[in-house]
Coordinates of C-alpha atoms and ligand atoms in Angstrom, one line a residue:
Chain A
M254 CA 160.2 -21.5 -79.9
G255 CA 160.2 -25.2 -80.3
I256 CA 160.8 -27.9 -82.9
L257 CA 157.6 -29.7 -83.6
N258 CA 156.6 -32.6 -85.7
I259 CA 154.6 -31.4 -88.7
N260 CA 151.6 -33.4 -87.5
D261 CA 151.5 -31.2 -84.5
L262 CA 151.0 -28.0 -86.5
K263 CA 147.7 -26.3 -85.7
E264 CA 145.8 -23.4 -87.1
G265 CA 146.9 -20.1 -85.8
M266 CA 150.5 -21.0 -85.1
T267 CA 153.1 -18.8 -86.8
L268 CA 156.1 -20.3 -88.5
A269 CA 159.3 -18.7 -87.3
A270 CA 161.3 -20.2 -90.2
D271 CA 160.7 -22.4 -93.3
V272 CA 159.5 -25.9 -92.7
K273 CA 162.6 -28.1 -93.2
N274 CA 163.3 -31.7 -93.5
K275 CA 166.0 -33.2 -91.2
H276 CA 166.8 -36.9 -91.2
G277 CA 163.7 -37.4 -93.4
I278 CA 161.4 -36.0 -90.7
P279 CA 159.5 -32.8 -91.5
D280 CA 160.1 -30.2 -88.8
A281 CA 158.7 -26.8 -88.3
D282 CA 160.0 -24.2 -86.0
V283 CA 157.0 -22.6 -84.3
E284 CA 156.8 -19.4 -82.3
G285 CA 155.2 -19.4 -78.9
A286 CA 154.6 -23.1 -78.7
D287 CA 156.6 -25.7 -76.9
R288 CA 156.0 -29.4 -76.7
D289 CA 154.5 -29.5 -73.2
Q290 CA 151.9 -27.0 -74.2
L291 CA 151.1 -29.0 -77.3
H292 CA 150.9 -32.1 -75.3
Q293 CA 148.3 -30.4 -73.0
E294 CA 146.3 -29.5 -76.1
E295 CA 146.3 -33.1 -77.2
M296 CA 145.3 -34.3 -73.8
K297 CA 142.2 -32.1 -73.8
T298 CA 140.8 -34.0 -76.8
V299 CA 140.8 -37.3 -74.9
S300 CA 138.6 -38.1 -71.9
P301 CA 140.4 -38.4 -68.5
E302 CA 139.2 -42.0 -68.2
V303 CA 141.0 -43.0 -71.4
I304 CA 144.2 -41.2 -70.2
A305 CA 143.9 -43.1 -66.9
V306 CA 143.8 -46.4 -68.8
I307 CA 146.8 -45.4 -70.9
E308 CA 148.7 -44.4 -67.8
K309 CA 147.8 -47.6 -66.0
E310 CA 149.1 -49.6 -69.0
L311 CA 152.3 -47.7 -69.0
N312 CA 152.8 -47.9 -65.3
E313 CA 152.6 -51.7 -65.6
I314 CA 155.7 -51.9 -67.8
F315 CA 157.7 -48.8 -66.8
P316 CA 159.9 -48.8 -63.8
P317 CA 159.4 -45.7 -61.5
V318 CA 160.7 -42.8 -63.7
D319 CA 160.7 -40.1 -61.0
G320 CA 164.1 -38.4 -60.8
N321 CA 165.3 -39.9 -64.1
E322 CA 165.1 -37.3 -66.8
L323 CA 165.6 -39.7 -69.7
M324 CA 163.1 -42.3 -68.5
S325 CA 160.6 -39.5 -67.8
E326 CA 161.0 -38.2 -71.3
I327 CA 160.6 -41.7 -72.8
Y328 CA 157.4 -42.1 -70.7
R329 CA 156.1 -38.7 -71.9
I330 CA 156.7 -39.5 -75.5
V331 CA 155.2 -43.0 -75.4
K332 CA 152.1 -41.6 -73.6
K333 CA 151.7 -38.9 -76.2
L334 CA 152.0 -41.5 -79.0
K335 CA 149.4 -43.7 -77.4
I336 CA 147.0 -40.8 -77.0
R337 CA 147.5 -39.9 -80.6
Q338 CA 146.8 -43.5 -81.6
V339 CA 143.5 -43.3 -79.7
V340 CA 142.6 -40.0 -81.3
E341 CA 143.3 -41.3 -84.7
S342 CA 141.6 -44.7 -84.3
Chain B
M5 CA 179.5 -70.1 -65.4
N6 CA 182.4 -68.9 -67.4
A7 CA 182.6 -68.2 -71.2
K8 CA 184.4 -71.5 -72.0
E9 CA 181.7 -73.5 -70.2
I10 CA 179.0 -71.7 -72.0
E11 CA 180.7 -72.2 -75.3
R12 CA 180.9 -76.0 -74.6
I13 CA 177.2 -76.1 -73.8
V14 CA 176.3 -74.2 -76.9
S15 CA 178.5 -76.3 -79.2
S16 CA 176.8 -79.4 -77.8
L17 CA 173.3 -78.2 -78.8
D18 CA 172.1 -80.2 -81.8
K19 CA 169.5 -78.0 -83.3
I20 CA 171.8 -75.1 -84.2
P21 CA 171.8 -74.6 -88.0
T22 CA 174.9 -73.9 -89.9
L23 CA 175.1 -70.5 -91.7
P24 CA 174.3 -70.7 -95.4
A25 CA 177.2 -71.3 -97.7
I26 CA 176.7 -68.0 -99.4
Y27 CA 177.7 -66.2 -96.2
S28 CA 181.0 -67.9 -95.6
K29 CA 181.8 -67.6 -99.4
L30 CA 181.1 -63.9 -99.3
G31 CA 183.2 -63.5 -96.1
K32 CA 186.2 -65.3 -97.8
L33 CA 185.9 -63.3 -101.0
L34 CA 185.8 -60.0 -99.2
Q35 CA 189.0 -60.8 -97.5
S36 CA 190.8 -61.7 -100.7
P37 CA 192.2 -59.3 -103.3
D38 CA 189.7 -60.7 -105.9
A39 CA 186.8 -58.9 -104.3
T40 CA 185.2 -57.1 -107.3
I41 CA 181.7 -55.8 -107.6
A42 CA 180.9 -58.5 -110.2
A43 CA 182.4 -61.3 -108.1
V44 CA 180.4 -60.3 -105.0
S45 CA 177.2 -59.9 -107.1
N46 CA 177.7 -63.4 -108.6
I47 CA 178.0 -65.0 -105.2
I48 CA 174.8 -63.3 -103.9
S49 CA 173.0 -64.2 -107.1
E50 CA 173.5 -67.9 -106.3
D51 CA 170.8 -67.6 -103.7
Q52 CA 167.9 -65.9 -105.4
V53 CA 165.9 -65.6 -102.2
I54 CA 168.6 -63.7 -100.5
A55 CA 169.4 -61.6 -103.6
A56 CA 165.7 -60.6 -103.7
K57 CA 165.7 -59.6 -100.1
V58 CA 168.8 -57.6 -100.3
L59 CA 167.3 -55.6 -103.2
K60 CA 164.0 -55.1 -101.3
F61 CA 165.9 -53.9 -98.3
V62 CA 168.1 -51.5 -100.3
N63 CA 164.9 -50.1 -101.7
S64 CA 163.2 -49.7 -98.3
A65 CA 162.6 -46.5 -96.3
F66 CA 165.8 -47.2 -94.3
Y67 CA 167.9 -45.8 -97.1
G68 CA 165.3 -43.6 -98.8
F69 CA 167.0 -43.4 -102.2
P70 CA 165.0 -41.2 -104.6
Q71 CA 165.2 -43.8 -107.4
R72 CA 164.6 -47.5 -107.3
V73 CA 167.9 -49.6 -107.1
G74 CA 167.2 -52.2 -109.7
S75 CA 170.3 -54.4 -109.7
L76 CA 172.5 -56.1 -107.2
Q77 CA 175.6 -54.6 -108.8
R78 CA 174.1 -51.1 -108.4
A79 CA 173.2 -51.9 -104.7
I80 CA 176.8 -53.0 -104.1
V81 CA 178.1 -49.8 -105.6
I82 CA 175.8 -47.6 -103.5
L83 CA 176.1 -49.4 -100.2
G84 CA 179.6 -50.9 -100.3
F85 CA 180.9 -54.4 -99.5
N86 CA 180.5 -54.3 -95.8
T87 CA 176.9 -53.2 -95.7
I88 CA 176.0 -55.7 -98.3
K89 CA 177.7 -58.5 -96.3
N90 CA 175.7 -57.3 -93.3
L91 CA 172.4 -57.4 -95.2
V92 CA 173.1 -61.0 -96.4
F93 CA 174.1 -61.9 -92.9
A94 CA 171.0 -60.5 -91.3
T95 CA 168.6 -61.9 -93.8
S96 CA 170.1 -65.4 -93.7
V97 CA 170.4 -65.7 -89.9
F98 CA 166.9 -64.5 -89.6
D99 CA 165.7 -67.1 -92.1
M100 CA 167.4 -70.0 -90.4
F101 CA 165.6 -69.4 -87.2
R102 CA 162.2 -68.7 -88.6
G103 CA 161.4 -72.4 -89.1
M104 CA 162.5 -73.4 -85.5
D105 CA 159.8 -74.6 -83.2
T106 CA 160.0 -73.2 -79.6
G107 CA 156.8 -74.7 -78.2
G108 CA 155.9 -74.0 -74.5
A109 CA 155.2 -70.5 -73.2
F110 CA 157.7 -68.7 -75.4
D111 CA 155.8 -66.4 -77.8
K112 CA 157.7 -66.6 -81.0
K113 CA 155.6 -64.3 -83.0
N114 CA 156.0 -61.4 -80.6
F115 CA 159.6 -62.3 -80.2
W116 CA 160.3 -61.7 -83.9
K117 CA 158.5 -58.4 -83.7
H118 CA 160.7 -57.5 -80.8
C119 CA 163.8 -58.4 -82.8
I120 CA 162.7 -56.3 -85.7
G121 CA 161.6 -53.4 -83.5
S122 CA 165.0 -53.5 -81.6
A123 CA 166.9 -53.6 -84.9
V124 CA 165.1 -50.6 -86.3
A125 CA 165.4 -48.7 -83.0
S126 CA 169.1 -49.5 -82.6
R127 CA 169.7 -48.4 -86.2
V128 CA 167.8 -45.1 -85.8
L129 CA 169.8 -44.4 -82.6
A130 CA 173.1 -45.2 -84.4
E131 CA 172.2 -42.8 -87.2
A132 CA 171.1 -40.1 -84.9
A133 CA 174.4 -40.5 -82.9
D134 CA 176.4 -40.4 -86.2
L135 CA 177.9 -43.9 -85.9
R136 CA 179.7 -45.0 -88.9
N137 CA 178.1 -48.5 -89.0
P138 CA 174.3 -48.2 -88.7
D139 CA 173.8 -51.5 -90.6
E140 CA 176.0 -53.4 -88.3
V141 CA 174.1 -52.0 -85.4
F142 CA 170.9 -53.0 -87.1
T143 CA 172.2 -56.6 -87.2
G144 CA 173.2 -56.4 -83.6
G145 CA 169.7 -55.3 -82.7
L146 CA 168.1 -58.0 -84.8
L147 CA 170.1 -60.7 -83.1
H148 CA 170.5 -59.3 -79.6
D149 CA 168.1 -61.8 -78.0
I150 CA 169.0 -64.8 -80.2
G151 CA 170.2 -66.7 -77.1
K152 CA 166.6 -66.8 -75.8
L153 CA 165.4 -68.5 -79.0
V154 CA 168.3 -71.0 -78.9
V155 CA 167.6 -72.0 -75.3
A156 CA 163.8 -72.1 -75.8
V157 CA 164.2 -74.4 -78.9
H158 CA 166.4 -76.9 -77.0
Y159 CA 164.7 -76.8 -73.6
P160 CA 161.1 -75.7 -74.2
D161 CA 159.7 -76.8 -70.8
K162 CA 162.5 -75.4 -68.7
Y163 CA 162.4 -72.1 -70.7
S164 CA 158.6 -72.0 -70.1
A165 CA 159.4 -71.8 -66.4
V166 CA 161.5 -68.7 -67.1
V167 CA 158.8 -67.1 -69.2
N168 CA 156.1 -67.8 -66.5
E169 CA 158.2 -66.6 -63.6
V170 CA 159.0 -63.4 -65.4
Q171 CA 155.4 -62.8 -66.3
H172 CA 154.2 -63.5 -62.7
T173 CA 156.9 -61.7 -60.8
G174 CA 158.4 -59.1 -63.1
T175 CA 161.9 -60.5 -62.5
P176 CA 164.3 -59.5 -65.3
M177 CA 164.7 -62.5 -67.8
V178 CA 168.5 -62.7 -67.3
E179 CA 168.0 -63.2 -63.6
S180 CA 165.4 -65.9 -64.0
E181 CA 167.5 -67.6 -66.6
R182 CA 170.6 -67.6 -64.4
K183 CA 168.5 -69.1 -61.6
I184 CA 166.9 -71.8 -63.7
F185 CA 169.6 -72.6 -66.2
G186 CA 172.8 -71.3 -64.6
Y187 CA 173.5 -68.9 -67.5
D188 CA 171.6 -66.2 -69.4
H189 CA 170.7 -65.4 -73.0
C190 CA 173.5 -62.9 -73.4
Q191 CA 176.1 -65.5 -72.6
V192 CA 174.5 -68.0 -75.0
G193 CA 174.2 -65.3 -77.7
S194 CA 177.8 -64.4 -77.6
A195 CA 178.9 -68.0 -77.4
L196 CA 176.8 -68.7 -80.5
A197 CA 178.3 -65.6 -82.2
A198 CA 181.8 -67.0 -81.5
Q199 CA 180.8 -70.4 -82.9
W200 CA 179.5 -68.8 -86.1
R201 CA 182.5 -66.5 -86.4
F202 CA 180.3 -63.4 -86.4
P203 CA 182.3 -60.1 -86.5
A204 CA 183.6 -59.4 -83.0
D205 CA 181.6 -56.1 -82.8
T206 CA 178.3 -57.9 -83.4
A207 CA 179.1 -60.6 -80.8
Q208 CA 179.8 -57.8 -78.3
M209 CA 176.5 -56.0 -79.1
I210 CA 174.7 -59.3 -78.4
G211 CA 176.6 -60.2 -75.3
A212 CA 176.5 -56.9 -73.6
H213 CA 173.1 -55.5 -74.4
H214 CA 171.8 -55.7 -70.8
L215 CA 174.1 -53.2 -69.3
A216 CA 173.6 -53.6 -65.6
D217 CA 173.1 -50.4 -63.6
G218 CA 176.4 -48.5 -63.4
A219 CA 178.1 -50.7 -66.0
V220 CA 180.0 -48.7 -68.7
P221 CA 179.4 -49.7 -72.3
A222 CA 182.6 -50.3 -74.2
R223 CA 181.4 -48.7 -77.4
K224 CA 178.6 -46.6 -78.9
D225 CA 177.2 -49.5 -80.9
I226 CA 176.7 -51.5 -77.7
A227 CA 175.0 -48.4 -76.2
A228 CA 172.7 -48.1 -79.2
V229 CA 171.6 -51.8 -79.1
H230 CA 171.1 -51.5 -75.3
M231 CA 168.8 -48.5 -75.7
G232 CA 167.2 -49.7 -78.9
N233 CA 166.0 -52.8 -77.0
I234 CA 164.4 -50.7 -74.3
L235 CA 162.8 -48.2 -76.7
S236 CA 161.3 -50.9 -78.9
M237 CA 159.7 -52.4 -75.8
A238 CA 158.5 -49.0 -74.5
L239 CA 156.9 -48.4 -77.9
G240 CA 155.2 -51.8 -77.8
L241 CA 156.9 -53.2 -80.9
G242 CA 156.5 -56.9 -80.1
S243 CA 157.8 -58.4 -76.9
G244 CA 160.9 -60.4 -75.9
G245 CA 159.1 -61.9 -73.0
E246 CA 160.1 -59.2 -70.4
K247 CA 157.4 -57.9 -68.0
K248 CA 159.1 -54.7 -67.0
L249 CA 161.2 -52.2 -68.9
A250 CA 164.7 -51.8 -67.8
T251 CA 166.0 -48.3 -67.1
V252 CA 168.3 -47.0 -69.8
N253 CA 171.9 -47.1 -68.5
A254 CA 173.0 -43.5 -67.9
K255 CA 176.5 -44.1 -69.3
A256 CA 175.1 -45.5 -72.5
W257 CA 172.9 -42.5 -73.0
E258 CA 175.8 -40.2 -72.2
L259 CA 178.1 -42.1 -74.7
L260 CA 175.5 -41.7 -77.5
G261 CA 175.7 -38.0 -77.0
L262 CA 172.1 -37.3 -78.0
S263 CA 170.0 -34.5 -76.5
L264 CA 166.8 -35.1 -74.6
S265 CA 165.0 -32.7 -77.0
S266 CA 166.0 -34.9 -80.0
L267 CA 164.4 -38.0 -78.5
E268 CA 160.9 -37.4 -79.7
L269 CA 162.1 -37.2 -83.3
V270 CA 164.1 -40.3 -82.8
M271 CA 161.1 -42.2 -81.4
D272 CA 158.8 -40.9 -84.1
K273 CA 161.2 -42.2 -86.7
I274 CA 161.4 -45.6 -85.1
V275 CA 157.7 -46.0 -85.1
K276 CA 157.5 -44.8 -88.7
L277 CA 160.3 -47.1 -90.0
Y278 CA 159.0 -50.0 -88.1
G279 CA 155.5 -49.6 -89.6
E280 CA 156.9 -49.3 -93.1
N281 CA 159.4 -52.1 -92.9
T282 CA 157.9 -55.0 -90.9
E283 CA 156.6 -56.5 -94.1
I284 CA 159.9 -56.4 -95.8
L285 CA 161.6 -57.8 -92.7
E286 CA 159.1 -60.5 -92.0
M287 CA 158.9 -61.9 -95.5
Ligands
FE2_45 FE1 167.9 -59.4 -73.9
FE2_46 FE1 165.4 -57.8 -76.0

């Protein structure tokens, strides 16, 4: 079970509880899906070359994040947002 | 250089504007027993531009009130004196600096975006961490790099050397500033804050936002501005001129008490609020 942004909801997912709104952000608790899995889903819709370009851009501004949980998570989220921007553009 | 020397340098700079009369009047009134809602509203109404901005801000997505707040008096009732003072403060300081010419390599347009992005990010972090003063943290985020602007306005060529070195080598700005000027933008920012008699908390958020590795932030608001600055840059919301992101100070993160799993919602919210409010903030 994982807390997802409402934009990440896909057909076929089962809601474990009612969609709620916390701090103004719609959440939904989804069975059987976690964030990483969803991230993988999203990655599949973008070509590896584009992902490589995004990673290159991020590697230019990010310090090495290995071994730093927080910085790795920031990196993962920014990468996801960039991929989403590309998908939506 | 010590704080006294920096203060002397800052007070000798000739292009530093004085805060608008409305701000000091408001400060005085709020310290006196005559501070009534009507009196506060009257003072703000003396400056129609600031009054309009306060109303726009109150009606922005930051507060998310279900109904439009139509009058200043109502805004004061809802938000309280301190928040209103902060809003007046933030909008007037911001305005004073907008007209300043930096010239040289300093990218003012991206700098303002960075200020707004950091203000939004710091405020969202403050709310997520349940701080009691998210609007003060917003102001701290908005002004955290004000020292850069002040130095760039007075020494455009010398500051261009900092900007160029940072862009070519990836050196952190504070290091390059210390090498070229003998002081950094945090020191200048806090000296300026002292000269303007900013609230002490705001001055500390400005002066301590670059927590060196292993440094311990004195308070949560400082931690929020420290991290807000880094998140806004990571999210590409403008640029303060830095080439490389700093690593978030581990103690700052610990002090905020947020969980890793909440970070995605926090960052989504920053992007959303930034997108919805840049227009209001840039007007
Ligand atoms: Fe800075
Ligand atoms: Fe900054």
